[in-house]
mmCIF file with all atom_site columns, C-alpha atoms in Angstrom:
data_model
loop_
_atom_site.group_PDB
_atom_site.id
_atom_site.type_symbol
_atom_site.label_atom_id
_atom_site.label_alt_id
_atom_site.label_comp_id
_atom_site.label_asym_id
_atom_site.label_entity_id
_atom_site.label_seq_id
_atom_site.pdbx_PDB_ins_code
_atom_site.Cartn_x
_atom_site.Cartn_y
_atom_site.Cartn_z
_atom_site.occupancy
_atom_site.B_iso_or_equiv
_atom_site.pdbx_formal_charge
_atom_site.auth_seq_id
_atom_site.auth_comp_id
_atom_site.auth_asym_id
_atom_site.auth_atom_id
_atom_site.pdbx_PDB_model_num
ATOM 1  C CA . UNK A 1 1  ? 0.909  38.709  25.172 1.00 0.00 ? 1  UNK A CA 1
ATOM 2  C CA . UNK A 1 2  ? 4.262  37.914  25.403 1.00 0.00 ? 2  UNK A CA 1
ATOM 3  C CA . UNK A 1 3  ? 3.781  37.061  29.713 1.00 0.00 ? 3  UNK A CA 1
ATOM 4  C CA . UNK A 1 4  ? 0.755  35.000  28.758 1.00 0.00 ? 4  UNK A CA 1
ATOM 5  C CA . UNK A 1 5  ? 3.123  32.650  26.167 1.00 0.00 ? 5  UNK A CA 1
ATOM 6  C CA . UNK A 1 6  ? 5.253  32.210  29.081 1.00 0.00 ? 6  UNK A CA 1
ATOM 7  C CA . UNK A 1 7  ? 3.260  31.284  31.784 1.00 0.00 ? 7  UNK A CA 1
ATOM 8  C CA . UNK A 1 8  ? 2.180  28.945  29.942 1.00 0.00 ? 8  UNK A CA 1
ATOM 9  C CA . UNK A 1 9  ? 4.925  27.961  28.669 1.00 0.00 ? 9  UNK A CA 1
ATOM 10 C CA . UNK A 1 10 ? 5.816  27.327  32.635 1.00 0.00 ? 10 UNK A CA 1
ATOM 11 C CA . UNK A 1 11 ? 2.766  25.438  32.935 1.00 0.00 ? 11 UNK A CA 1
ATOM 12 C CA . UNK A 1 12 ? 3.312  22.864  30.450 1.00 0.00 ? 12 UNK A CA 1
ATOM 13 C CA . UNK A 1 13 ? 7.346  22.282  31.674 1.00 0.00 ? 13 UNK A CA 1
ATOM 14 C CA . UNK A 1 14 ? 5.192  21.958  35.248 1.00 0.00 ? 14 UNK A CA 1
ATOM 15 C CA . UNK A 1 15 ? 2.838  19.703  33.712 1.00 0.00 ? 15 UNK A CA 1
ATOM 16 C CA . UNK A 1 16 ? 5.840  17.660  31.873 1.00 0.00 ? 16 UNK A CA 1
ATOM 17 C CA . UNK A 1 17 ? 7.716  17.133  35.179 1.00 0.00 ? 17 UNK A CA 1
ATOM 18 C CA . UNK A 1 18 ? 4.372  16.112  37.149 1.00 0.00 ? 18 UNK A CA 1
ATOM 19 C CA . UNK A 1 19 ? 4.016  13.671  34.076 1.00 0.00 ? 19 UNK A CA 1
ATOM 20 C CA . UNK A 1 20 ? 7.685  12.331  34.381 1.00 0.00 ? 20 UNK A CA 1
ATOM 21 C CA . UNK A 1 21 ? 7.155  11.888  38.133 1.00 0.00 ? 21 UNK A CA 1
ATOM 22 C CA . UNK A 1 22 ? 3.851  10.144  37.666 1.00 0.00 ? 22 UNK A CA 1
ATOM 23 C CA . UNK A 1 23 ? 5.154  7.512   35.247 1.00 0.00 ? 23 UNK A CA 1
ATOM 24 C CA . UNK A 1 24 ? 8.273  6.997   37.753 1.00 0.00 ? 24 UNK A CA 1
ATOM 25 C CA . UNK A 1 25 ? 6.212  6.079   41.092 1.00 0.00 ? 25 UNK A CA 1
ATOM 26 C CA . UNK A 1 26 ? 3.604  3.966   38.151 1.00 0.00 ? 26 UNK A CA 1
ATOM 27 C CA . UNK A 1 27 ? 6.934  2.311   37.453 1.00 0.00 ? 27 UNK A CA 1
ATOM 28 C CA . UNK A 1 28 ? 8.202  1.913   40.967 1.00 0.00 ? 28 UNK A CA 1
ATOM 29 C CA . UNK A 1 29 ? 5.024  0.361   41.725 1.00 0.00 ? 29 UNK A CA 1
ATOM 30 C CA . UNK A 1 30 ? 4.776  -1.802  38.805 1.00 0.00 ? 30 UNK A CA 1
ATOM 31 C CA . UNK A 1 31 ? 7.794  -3.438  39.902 1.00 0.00 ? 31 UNK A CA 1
ATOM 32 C CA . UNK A 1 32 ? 6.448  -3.744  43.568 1.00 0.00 ? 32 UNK A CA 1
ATOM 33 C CA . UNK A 1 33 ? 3.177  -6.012  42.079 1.00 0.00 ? 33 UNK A CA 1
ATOM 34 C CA . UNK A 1 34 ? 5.487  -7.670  39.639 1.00 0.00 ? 34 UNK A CA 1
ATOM 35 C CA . UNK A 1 35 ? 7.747  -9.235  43.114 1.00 0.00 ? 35 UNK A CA 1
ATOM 36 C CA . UNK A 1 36 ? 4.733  -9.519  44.844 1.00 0.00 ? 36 UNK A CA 1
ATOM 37 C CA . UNK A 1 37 ? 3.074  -11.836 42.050 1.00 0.00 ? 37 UNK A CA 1
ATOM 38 C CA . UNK A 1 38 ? 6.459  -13.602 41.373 1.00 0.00 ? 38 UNK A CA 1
ATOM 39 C CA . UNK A 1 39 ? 6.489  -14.218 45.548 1.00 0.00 ? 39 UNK A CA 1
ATOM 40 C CA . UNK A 1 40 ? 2.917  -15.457 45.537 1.00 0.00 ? 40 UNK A CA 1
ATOM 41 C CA . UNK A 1 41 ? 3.648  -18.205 42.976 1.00 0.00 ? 41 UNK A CA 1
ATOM 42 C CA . UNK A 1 42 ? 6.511  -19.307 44.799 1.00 0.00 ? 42 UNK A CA 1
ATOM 43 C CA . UNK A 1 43 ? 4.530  -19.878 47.519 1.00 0.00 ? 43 UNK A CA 1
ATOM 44 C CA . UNK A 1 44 ? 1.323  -21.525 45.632 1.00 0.00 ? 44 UNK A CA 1
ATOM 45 C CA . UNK A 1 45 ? 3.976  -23.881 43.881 1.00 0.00 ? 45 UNK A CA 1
ATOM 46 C CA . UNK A 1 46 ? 5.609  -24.753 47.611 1.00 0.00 ? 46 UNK A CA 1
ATOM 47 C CA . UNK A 1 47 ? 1.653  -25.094 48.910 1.00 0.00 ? 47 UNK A CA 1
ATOM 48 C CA . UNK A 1 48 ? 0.839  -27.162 45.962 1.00 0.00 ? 48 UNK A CA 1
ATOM 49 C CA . UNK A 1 49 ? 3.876  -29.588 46.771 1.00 0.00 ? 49 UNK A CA 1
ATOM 50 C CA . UNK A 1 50 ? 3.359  -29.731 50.016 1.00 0.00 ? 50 UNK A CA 1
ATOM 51 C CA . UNK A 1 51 ? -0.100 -30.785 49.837 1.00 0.00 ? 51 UNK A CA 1
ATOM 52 C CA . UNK A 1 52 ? 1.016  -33.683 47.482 1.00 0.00 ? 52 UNK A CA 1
ATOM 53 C CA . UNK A 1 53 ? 3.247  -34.831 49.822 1.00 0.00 ? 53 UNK A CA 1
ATOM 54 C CA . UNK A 1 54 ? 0.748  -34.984 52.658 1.00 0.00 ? 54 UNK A CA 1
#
């Protein structure tokens, strides 16, 4: 009984550090779309002016 409460026990801290390195690369690649959409509306606002200036 007492090797069954610890393998799982070893399963869930697994499971918990699996977790913590899921919601890190999430994070990581939150950021990444977050530059990319900031970049893209530089560029729409330089396209935009541009095209008024034409």
């Amino acid at each position: 009984h007492e090797s069954c409460i610890n393998k799982l026990r070893m399963r869930y801290i697994e499971f918990l550090e699996e977790q913590r390195m899921r919601e890190e690369r999430n994070s990581k690649l939150l950021g990444a779309l977050e530059r990319i959409d900031s970049g893209l509306a530089v560029m729409s606002a330089k396209t935009d002016k541009l095209c008024t200036l034409k």
